[in-house]
GROMACS .gro file of C-alpha atoms in nm:
model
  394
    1UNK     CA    1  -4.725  -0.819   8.109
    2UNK     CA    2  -4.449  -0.979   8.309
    3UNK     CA    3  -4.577  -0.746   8.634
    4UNK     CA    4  -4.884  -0.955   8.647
    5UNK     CA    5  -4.607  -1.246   8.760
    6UNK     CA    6  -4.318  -1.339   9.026
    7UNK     CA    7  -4.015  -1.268   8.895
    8UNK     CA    8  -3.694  -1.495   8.946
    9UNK     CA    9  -3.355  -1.387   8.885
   10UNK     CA   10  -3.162  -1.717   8.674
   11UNK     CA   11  -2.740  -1.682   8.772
   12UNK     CA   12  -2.615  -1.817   8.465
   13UNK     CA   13  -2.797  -1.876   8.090
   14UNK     CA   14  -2.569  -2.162   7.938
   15UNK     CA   15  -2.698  -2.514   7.880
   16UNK     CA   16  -2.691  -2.614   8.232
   17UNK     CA   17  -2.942  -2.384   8.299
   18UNK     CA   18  -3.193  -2.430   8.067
   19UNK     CA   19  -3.378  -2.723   8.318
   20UNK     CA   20  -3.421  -2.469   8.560
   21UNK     CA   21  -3.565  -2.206   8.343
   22UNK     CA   22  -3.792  -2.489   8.126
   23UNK     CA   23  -3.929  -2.537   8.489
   24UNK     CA   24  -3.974  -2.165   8.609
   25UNK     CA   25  -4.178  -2.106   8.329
   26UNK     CA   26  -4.380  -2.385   8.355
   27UNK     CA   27  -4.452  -2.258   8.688
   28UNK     CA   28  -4.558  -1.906   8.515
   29UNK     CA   29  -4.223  -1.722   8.667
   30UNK     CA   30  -4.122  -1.430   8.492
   31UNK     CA   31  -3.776  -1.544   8.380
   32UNK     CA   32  -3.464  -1.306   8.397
   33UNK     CA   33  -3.131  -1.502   8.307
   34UNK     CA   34  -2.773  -1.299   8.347
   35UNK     CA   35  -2.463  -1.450   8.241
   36UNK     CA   36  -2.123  -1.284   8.150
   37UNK     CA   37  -2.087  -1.435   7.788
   38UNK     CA   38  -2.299  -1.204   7.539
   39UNK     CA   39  -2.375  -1.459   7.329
   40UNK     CA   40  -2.513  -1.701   7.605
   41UNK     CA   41  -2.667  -2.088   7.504
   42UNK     CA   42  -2.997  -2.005   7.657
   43UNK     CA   43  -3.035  -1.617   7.609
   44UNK     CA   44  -3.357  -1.711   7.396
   45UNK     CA   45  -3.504  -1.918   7.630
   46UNK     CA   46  -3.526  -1.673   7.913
   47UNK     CA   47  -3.792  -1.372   7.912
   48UNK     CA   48  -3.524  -1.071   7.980
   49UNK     CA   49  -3.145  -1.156   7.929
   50UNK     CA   50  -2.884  -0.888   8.077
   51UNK     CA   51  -2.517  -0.932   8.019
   52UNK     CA   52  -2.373  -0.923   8.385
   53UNK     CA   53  -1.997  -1.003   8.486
   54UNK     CA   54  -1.986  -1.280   8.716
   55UNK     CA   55  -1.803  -1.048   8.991
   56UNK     CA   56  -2.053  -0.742   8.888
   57UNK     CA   57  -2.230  -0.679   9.269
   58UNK     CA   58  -2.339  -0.357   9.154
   59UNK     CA   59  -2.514  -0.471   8.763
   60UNK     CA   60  -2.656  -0.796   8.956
   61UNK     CA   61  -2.841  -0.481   9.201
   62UNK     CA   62  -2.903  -0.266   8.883
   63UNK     CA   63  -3.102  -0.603   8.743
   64UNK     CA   64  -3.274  -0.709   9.077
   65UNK     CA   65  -3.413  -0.333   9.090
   66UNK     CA   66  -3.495  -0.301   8.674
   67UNK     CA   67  -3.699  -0.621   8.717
   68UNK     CA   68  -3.876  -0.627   9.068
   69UNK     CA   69  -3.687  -0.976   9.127
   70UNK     CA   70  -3.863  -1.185   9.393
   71UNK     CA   71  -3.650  -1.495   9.402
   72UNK     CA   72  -3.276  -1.601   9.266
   73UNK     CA   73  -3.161  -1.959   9.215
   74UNK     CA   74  -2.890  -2.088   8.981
   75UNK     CA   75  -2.831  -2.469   8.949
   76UNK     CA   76  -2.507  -2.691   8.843
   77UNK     CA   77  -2.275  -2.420   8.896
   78UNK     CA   78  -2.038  -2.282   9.203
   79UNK     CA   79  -1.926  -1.936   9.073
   80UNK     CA   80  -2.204  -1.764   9.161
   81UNK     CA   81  -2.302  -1.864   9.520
   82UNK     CA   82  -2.103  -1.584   9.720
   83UNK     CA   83  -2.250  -1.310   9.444
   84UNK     CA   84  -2.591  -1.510   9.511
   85UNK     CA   85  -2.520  -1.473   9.900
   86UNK     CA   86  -2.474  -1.132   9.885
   87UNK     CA   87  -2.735  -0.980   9.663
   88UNK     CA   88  -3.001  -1.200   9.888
   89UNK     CA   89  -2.835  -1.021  10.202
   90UNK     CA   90  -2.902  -0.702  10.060
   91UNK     CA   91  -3.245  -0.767   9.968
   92UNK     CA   92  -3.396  -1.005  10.248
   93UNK     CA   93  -3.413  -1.361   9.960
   94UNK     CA   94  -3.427  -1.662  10.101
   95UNK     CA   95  -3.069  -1.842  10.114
   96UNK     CA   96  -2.769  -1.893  10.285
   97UNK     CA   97  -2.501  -1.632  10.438
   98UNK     CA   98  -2.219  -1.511  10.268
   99UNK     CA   99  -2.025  -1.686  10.508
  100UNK     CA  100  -2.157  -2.000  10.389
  101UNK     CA  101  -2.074  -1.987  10.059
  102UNK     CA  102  -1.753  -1.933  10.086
  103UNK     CA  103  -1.678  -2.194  10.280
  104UNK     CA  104  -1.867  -2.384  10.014
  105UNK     CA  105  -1.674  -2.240   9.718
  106UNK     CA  106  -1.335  -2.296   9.875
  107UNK     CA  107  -1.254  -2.615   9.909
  108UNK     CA  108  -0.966  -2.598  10.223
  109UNK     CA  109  -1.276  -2.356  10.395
  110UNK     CA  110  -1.489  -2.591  10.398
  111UNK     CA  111  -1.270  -2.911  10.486
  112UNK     CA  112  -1.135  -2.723  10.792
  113UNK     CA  113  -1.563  -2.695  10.880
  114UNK     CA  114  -1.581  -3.053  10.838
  115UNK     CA  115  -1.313  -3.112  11.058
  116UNK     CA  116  -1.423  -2.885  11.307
  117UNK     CA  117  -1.773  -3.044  11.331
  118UNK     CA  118  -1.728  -3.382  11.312
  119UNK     CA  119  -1.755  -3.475  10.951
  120UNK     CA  120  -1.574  -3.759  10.831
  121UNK     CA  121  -1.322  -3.662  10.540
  122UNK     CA  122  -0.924  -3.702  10.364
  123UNK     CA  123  -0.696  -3.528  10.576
  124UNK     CA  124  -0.561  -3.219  10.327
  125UNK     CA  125  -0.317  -2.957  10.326
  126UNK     CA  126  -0.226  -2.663  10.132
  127UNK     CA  127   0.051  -2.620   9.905
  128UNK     CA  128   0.203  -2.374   9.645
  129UNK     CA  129   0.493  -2.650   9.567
  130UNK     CA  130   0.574  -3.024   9.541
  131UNK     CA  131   0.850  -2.922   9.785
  132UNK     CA  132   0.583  -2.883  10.114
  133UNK     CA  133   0.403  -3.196  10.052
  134UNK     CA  134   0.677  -3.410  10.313
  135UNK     CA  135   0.364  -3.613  10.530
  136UNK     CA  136   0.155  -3.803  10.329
  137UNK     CA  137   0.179  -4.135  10.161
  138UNK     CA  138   0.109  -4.173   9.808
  139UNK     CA  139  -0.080  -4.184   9.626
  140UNK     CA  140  -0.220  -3.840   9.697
  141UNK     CA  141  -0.479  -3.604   9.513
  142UNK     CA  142  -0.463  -3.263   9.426
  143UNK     CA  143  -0.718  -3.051   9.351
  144UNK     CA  144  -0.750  -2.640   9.271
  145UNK     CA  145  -0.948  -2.455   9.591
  146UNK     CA  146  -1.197  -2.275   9.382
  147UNK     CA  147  -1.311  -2.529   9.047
  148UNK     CA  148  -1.511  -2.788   8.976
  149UNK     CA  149  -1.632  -3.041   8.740
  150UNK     CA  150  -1.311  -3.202   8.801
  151UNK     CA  151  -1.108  -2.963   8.595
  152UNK     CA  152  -0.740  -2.962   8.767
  153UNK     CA  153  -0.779  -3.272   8.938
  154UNK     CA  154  -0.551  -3.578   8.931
  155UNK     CA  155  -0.433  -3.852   9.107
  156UNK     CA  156  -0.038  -3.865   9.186
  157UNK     CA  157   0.197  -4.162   9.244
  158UNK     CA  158   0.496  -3.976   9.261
  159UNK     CA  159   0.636  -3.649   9.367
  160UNK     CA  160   0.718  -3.654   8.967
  161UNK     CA  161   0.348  -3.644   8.886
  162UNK     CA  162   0.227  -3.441   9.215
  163UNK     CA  163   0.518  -3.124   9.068
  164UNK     CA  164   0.326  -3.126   8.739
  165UNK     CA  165  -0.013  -3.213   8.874
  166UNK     CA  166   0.051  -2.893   9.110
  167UNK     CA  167   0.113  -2.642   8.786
  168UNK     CA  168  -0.218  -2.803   8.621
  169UNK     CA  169  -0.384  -2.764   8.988
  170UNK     CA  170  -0.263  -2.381   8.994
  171UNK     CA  171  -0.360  -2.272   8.622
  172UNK     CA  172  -0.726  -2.436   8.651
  173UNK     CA  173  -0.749  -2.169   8.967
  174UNK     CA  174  -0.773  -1.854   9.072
  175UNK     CA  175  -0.568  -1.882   9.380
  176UNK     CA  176  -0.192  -1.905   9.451
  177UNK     CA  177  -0.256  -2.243   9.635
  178UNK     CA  178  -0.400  -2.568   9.564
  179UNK     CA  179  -0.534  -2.864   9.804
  180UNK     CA  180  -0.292  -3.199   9.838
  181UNK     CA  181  -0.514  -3.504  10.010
  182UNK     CA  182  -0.506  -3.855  10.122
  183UNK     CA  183  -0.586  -4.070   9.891
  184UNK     CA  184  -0.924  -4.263   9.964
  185UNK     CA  185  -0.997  -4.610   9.825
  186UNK     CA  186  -1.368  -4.712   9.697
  187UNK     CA  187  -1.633  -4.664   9.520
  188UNK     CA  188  -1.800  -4.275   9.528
  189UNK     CA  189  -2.130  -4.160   9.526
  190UNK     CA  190  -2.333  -3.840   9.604
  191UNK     CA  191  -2.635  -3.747   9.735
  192UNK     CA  192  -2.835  -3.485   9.657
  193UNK     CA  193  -3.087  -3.338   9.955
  194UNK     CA  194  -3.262  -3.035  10.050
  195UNK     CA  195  -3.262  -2.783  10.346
  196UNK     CA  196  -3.550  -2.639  10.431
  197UNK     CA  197  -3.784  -2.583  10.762
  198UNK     CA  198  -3.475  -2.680  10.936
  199UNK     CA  199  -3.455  -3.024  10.777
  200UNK     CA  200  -3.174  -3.152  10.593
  201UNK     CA  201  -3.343  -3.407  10.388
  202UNK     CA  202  -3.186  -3.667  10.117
  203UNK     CA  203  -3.396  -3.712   9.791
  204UNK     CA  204  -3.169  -3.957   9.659
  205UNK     CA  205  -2.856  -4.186   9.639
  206UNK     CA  206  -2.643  -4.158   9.375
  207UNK     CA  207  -2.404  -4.419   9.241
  208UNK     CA  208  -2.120  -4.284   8.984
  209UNK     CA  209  -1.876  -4.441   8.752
  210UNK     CA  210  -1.576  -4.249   8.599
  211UNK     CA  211  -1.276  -4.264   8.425
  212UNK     CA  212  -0.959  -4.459   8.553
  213UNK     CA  213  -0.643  -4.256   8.733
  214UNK     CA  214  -0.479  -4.021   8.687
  215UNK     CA  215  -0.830  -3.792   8.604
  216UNK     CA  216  -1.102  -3.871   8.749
  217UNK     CA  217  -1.395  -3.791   8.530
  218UNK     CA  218  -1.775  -3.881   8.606
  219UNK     CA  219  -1.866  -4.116   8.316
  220UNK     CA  220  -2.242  -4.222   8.461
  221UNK     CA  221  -2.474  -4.252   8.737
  222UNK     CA  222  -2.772  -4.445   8.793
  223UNK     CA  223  -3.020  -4.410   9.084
  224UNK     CA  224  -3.106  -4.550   9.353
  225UNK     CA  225  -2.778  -4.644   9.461
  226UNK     CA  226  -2.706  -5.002   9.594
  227UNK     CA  227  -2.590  -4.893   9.871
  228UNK     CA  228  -2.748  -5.061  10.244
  229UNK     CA  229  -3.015  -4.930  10.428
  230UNK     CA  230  -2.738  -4.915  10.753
  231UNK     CA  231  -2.532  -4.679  10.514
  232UNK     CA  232  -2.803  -4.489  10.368
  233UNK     CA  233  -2.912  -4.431  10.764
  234UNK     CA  234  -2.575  -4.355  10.815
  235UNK     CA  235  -2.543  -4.074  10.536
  236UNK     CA  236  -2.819  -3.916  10.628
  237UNK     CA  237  -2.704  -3.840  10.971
  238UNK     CA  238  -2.348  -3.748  10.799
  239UNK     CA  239  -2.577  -3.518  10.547
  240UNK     CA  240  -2.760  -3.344  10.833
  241UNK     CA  241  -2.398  -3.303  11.003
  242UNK     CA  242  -2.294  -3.141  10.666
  243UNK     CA  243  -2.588  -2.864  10.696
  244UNK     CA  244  -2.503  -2.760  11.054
  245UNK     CA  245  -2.115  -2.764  10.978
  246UNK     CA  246  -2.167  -2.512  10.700
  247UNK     CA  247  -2.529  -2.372  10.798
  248UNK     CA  248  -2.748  -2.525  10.466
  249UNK     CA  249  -3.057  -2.346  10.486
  250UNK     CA  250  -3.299  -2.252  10.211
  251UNK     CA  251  -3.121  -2.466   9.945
  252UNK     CA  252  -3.029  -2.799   9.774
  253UNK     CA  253  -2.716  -2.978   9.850
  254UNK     CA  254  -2.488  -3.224   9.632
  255UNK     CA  255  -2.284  -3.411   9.837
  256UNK     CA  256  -1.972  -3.675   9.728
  257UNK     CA  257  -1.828  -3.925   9.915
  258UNK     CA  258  -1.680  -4.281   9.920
  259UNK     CA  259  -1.753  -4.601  10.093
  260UNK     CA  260  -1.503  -4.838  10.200
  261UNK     CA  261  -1.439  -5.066  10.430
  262UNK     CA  262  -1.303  -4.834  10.733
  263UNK     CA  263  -1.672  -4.615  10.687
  264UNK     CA  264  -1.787  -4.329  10.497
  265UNK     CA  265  -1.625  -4.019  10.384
  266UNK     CA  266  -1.721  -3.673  10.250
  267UNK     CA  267  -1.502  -3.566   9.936
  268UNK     CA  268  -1.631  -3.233   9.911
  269UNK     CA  269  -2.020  -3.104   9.889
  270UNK     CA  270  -2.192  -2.814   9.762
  271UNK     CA  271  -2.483  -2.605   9.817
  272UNK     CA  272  -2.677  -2.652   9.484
  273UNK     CA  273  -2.777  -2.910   9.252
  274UNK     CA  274  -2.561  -3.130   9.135
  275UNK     CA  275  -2.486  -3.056   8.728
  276UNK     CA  276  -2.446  -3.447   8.489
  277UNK     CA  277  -2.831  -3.452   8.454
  278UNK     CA  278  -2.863  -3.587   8.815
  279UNK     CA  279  -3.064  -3.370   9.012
  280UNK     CA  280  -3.239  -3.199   8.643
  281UNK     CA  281  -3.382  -3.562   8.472
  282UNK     CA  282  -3.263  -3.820   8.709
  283UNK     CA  283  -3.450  -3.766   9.004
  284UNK     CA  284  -3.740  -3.695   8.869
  285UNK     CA  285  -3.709  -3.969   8.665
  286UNK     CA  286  -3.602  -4.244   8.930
  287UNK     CA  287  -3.812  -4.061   9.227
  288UNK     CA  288  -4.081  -3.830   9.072
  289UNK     CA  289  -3.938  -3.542   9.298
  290UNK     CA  290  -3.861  -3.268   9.086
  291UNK     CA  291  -3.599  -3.105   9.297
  292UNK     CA  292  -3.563  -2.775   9.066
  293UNK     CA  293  -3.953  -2.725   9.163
  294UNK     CA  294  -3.882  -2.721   9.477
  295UNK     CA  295  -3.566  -2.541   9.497
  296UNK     CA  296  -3.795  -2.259   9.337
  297UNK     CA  297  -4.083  -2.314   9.594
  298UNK     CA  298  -3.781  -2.226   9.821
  299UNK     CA  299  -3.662  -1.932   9.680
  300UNK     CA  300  -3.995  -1.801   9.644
  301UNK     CA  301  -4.015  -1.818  10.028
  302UNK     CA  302  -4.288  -2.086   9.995
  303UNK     CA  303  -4.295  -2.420  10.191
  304UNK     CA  304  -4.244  -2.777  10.036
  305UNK     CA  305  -4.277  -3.080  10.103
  306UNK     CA  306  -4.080  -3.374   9.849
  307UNK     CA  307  -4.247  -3.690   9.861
  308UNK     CA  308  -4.159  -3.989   9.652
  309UNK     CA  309  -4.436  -4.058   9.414
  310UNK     CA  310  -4.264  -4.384   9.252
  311UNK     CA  311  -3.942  -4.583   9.264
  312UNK     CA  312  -3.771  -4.678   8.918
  313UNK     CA  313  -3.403  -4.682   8.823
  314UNK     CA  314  -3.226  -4.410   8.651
  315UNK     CA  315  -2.893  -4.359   8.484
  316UNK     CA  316  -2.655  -4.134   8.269
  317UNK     CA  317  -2.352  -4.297   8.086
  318UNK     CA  318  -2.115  -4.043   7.878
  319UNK     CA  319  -1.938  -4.195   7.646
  320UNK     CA  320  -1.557  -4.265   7.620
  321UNK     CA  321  -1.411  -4.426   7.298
  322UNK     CA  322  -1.093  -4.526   7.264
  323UNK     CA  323  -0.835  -4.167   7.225
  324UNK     CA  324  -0.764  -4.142   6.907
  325UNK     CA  325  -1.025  -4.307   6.720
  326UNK     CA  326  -1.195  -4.128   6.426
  327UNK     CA  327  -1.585  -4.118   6.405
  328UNK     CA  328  -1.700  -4.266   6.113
  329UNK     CA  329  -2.038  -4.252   6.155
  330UNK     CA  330  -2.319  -4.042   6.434
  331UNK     CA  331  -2.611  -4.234   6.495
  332UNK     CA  332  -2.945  -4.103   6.439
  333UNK     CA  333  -3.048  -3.923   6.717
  334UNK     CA  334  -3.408  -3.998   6.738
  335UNK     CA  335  -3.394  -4.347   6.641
  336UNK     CA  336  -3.149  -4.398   6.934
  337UNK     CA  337  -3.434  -4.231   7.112
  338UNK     CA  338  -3.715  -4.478   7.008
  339UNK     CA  339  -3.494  -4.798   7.158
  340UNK     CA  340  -3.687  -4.938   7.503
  341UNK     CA  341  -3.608  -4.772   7.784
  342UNK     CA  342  -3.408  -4.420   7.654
  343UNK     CA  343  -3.476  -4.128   7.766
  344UNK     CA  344  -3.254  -3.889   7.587
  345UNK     CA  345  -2.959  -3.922   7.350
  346UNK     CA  346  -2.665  -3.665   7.277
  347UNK     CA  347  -2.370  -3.675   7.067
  348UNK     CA  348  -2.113  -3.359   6.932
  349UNK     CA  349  -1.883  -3.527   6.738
  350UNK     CA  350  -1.911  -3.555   6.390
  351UNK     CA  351  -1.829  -3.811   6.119
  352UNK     CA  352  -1.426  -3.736   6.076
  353UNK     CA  353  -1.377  -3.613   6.396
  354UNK     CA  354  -1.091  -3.766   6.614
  355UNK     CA  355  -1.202  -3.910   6.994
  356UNK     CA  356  -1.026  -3.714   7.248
  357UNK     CA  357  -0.908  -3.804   7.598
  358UNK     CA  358  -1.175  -3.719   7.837
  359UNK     CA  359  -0.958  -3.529   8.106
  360UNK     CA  360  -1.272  -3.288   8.208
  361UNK     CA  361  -1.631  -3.239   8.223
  362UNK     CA  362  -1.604  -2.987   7.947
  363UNK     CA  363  -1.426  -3.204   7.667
  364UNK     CA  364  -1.687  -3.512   7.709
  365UNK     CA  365  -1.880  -3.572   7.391
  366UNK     CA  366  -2.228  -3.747   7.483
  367UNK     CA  367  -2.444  -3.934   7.640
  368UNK     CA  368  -2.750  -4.212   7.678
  369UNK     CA  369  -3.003  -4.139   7.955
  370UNK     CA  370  -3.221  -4.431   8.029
  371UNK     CA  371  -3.497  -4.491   8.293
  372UNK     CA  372  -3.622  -4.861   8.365
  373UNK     CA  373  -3.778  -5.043   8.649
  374UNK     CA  374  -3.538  -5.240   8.778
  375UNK     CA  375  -3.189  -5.239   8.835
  376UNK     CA  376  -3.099  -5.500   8.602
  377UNK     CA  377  -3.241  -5.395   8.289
  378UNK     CA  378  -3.123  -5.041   8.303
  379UNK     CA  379  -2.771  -5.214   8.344
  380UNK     CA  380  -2.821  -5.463   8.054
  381UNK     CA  381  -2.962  -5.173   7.867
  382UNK     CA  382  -2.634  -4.925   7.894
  383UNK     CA  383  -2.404  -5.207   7.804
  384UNK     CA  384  -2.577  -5.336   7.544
  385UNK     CA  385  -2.652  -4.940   7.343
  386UNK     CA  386  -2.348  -4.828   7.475
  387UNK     CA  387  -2.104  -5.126   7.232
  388UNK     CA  388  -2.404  -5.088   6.933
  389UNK     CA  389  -2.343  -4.706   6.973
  390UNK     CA  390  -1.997  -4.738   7.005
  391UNK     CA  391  -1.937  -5.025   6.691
  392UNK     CA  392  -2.114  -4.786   6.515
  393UNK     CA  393  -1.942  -4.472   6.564
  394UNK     CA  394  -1.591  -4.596   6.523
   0.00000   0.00000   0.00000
């Protein structure tokens, strides 16, 4: 009987989830996943599934109470954090205050924190028209307050493609205004930490490659990062600045940001794990750390205490055929999976399908993940599956 166990409350059942519930399990939690959609990807994976609107404060109660919930987490996701917030107010869980995630889910909120503490970041405004964006240079970006994933968000080299790339901004959002910022040059990473014991501690580096302007689409990451050990000093102190700006405690963090040559700066961050397989198989794979353990140690009101057990390289790489090409063959997934060094290999097209253009994280179509020992192989590797995958598919 499930009373014979802690129970933890899962916000959100899709495919994202399912790391985080594979690893509550394993750690003999009694699983409750609710999710708005009745016909949820992981329904079947979790012990007790309840169908729960996302903005349902009362039905998320009704569940905590039905079950005897103990802990709450959700991972890869934003839309839940200031439900998550409150319910955990209400009923003494460790997290963060309400207050803090809404400056986290609101993403003018929480550059106006950064600002005020001393965070390095693009200068941003807000706008409901092309017509109020008069001081900037472009190229600019705009992005929707309240989204992620990159869904809404474009670069703009005109006031011609800023007036569209406002509408697009707008309908990907649930507000009536969107965020126009400075464009800033160079190459972005993220870093994904935890807060705990009044520590604000980075796990790992994360280096990312996406798609060219005007979207801006994560198409890989591998880990560690080849970044310096000055900048990686450097980060962390910007990462601890991060958790007092917006009071992190009693969670994960995934933090973005770009390197150039004038210093560091913070795109946006979040208070959860970061979604793309990075904080689910990458660290762990490139680290040992499995951060999703901990983050549960956390909820559960139980110290931790990440250590690094190994250092190897790890990577993602979606893929991104040429628009418009037709798939005329899907490789076989577990032979794929039998080549040195793979980890995992996805793929949802089928034979006849026609490539899209990846403008989203929702409309990419597959990936490689690969762990290796060295920088240079897992780089050789990705290039080399990546055109053999690719010759055959199209």
């Amino acid at each position: 009987m499930y009373q014979n166990k802690k129970a933890v409350l899962i916000f959100g059942v899709g495919p994202l989830q399912k790391s985080i519930i594979d690893r509550a399990k394993k750690m003999e939690l009694y699983t409750v996943g609710i999710d708005p959609v009745v016909e949820a990807a992981c329904k079947y994976e979790v012990d007790a599934f309840e169908v729960v609107g996302g903005q349902d404060y009362e039905g998320t109660c009704a569940v905590i109470e039905k079950y005897g919930i103990d802990a709450i987490v959700t991972t890869a996701t934003d839309k839940p954090l200031v439900m998550m917030a409150r319910v955990a107010e209400k009923y003494g869980f460790p997290f963060y205050s309400v207050e803090t995630a809404k400056w986290s889910t609101d993403k003018y909120q929480m550059k106006q924190q950064f600002m005020k503490c001393g965070v390095p970041c693009a200068k941003g405004r807000l706008v409901k028209s092309v017509d109020e964006v008069t001081d900037f240079e472009y190229p600019v970006i705009v992005k929707p307050r309240d989204n992620s994933g990159s869904r809404g968000v474009k670069l703009c080299r005109t006031k011609e493609d800023l007036s569209t790339s406002i509408v697009e901004a707008l309908d990907n959002s649930k507000m009536d205004t969107v965020l126009v910022e400075e464009f800033i040059e160079g190459p972005e990473y993220s870093i994904e930490s935890l807060h705990h014991d009044g520590k604000n501690e980075v796990i790992q580096f994360t280096e990312k490659k996406t798609t060219e302007f005007p979207y801006n689409v994560e198409l890989g990451h591998i880990q560690p990062a080849n970044i310096s050990e000055e900048k990686k000093q450097k980060i962390r102190e910007i990462v601890a600045k991060i958790g007092k700006a917006l009071n992190f405690v009693n969670c994960p963090s995934h933090t973005e940001l770009k390197i150039n040559e004038r210093g560091i700066y913070v795109i946006e961050t979040s208070p959860r794990m970061g979604g793309d397989y990075i904080t689910s198989t990458l660290v762990p794979l490139s680290t040992g750390i499995n951060m999703e353990d901990e983050l549960l140690k956390i909820a559960l009101g139980e110290s931790i205490n990440p250590k690094p057990k190994f250092v190897h390289y790890s990577g993602v790489r979606f893929f991104a055929f040429k628009e418009g090409s037709i798939i005329k063959h899907v490789p076989n997934q577990e032979f794929v999976k039998s080549w040195p060094h793979v980890v995992d290999f996805f793929f949802t097209l089928k034979e006849g399908d026609k490539v899209n253009r990846i403008t989203s994280s929702l409309n990419r179509y597959g990936q490689l993940i690969l762990q290796a020992g060295n920088r240079n192989a897992i780089e050789k590797s990705f290039d080399k599956y990546e055109k053999v995958i690719s010759d055959e598919c199209i």
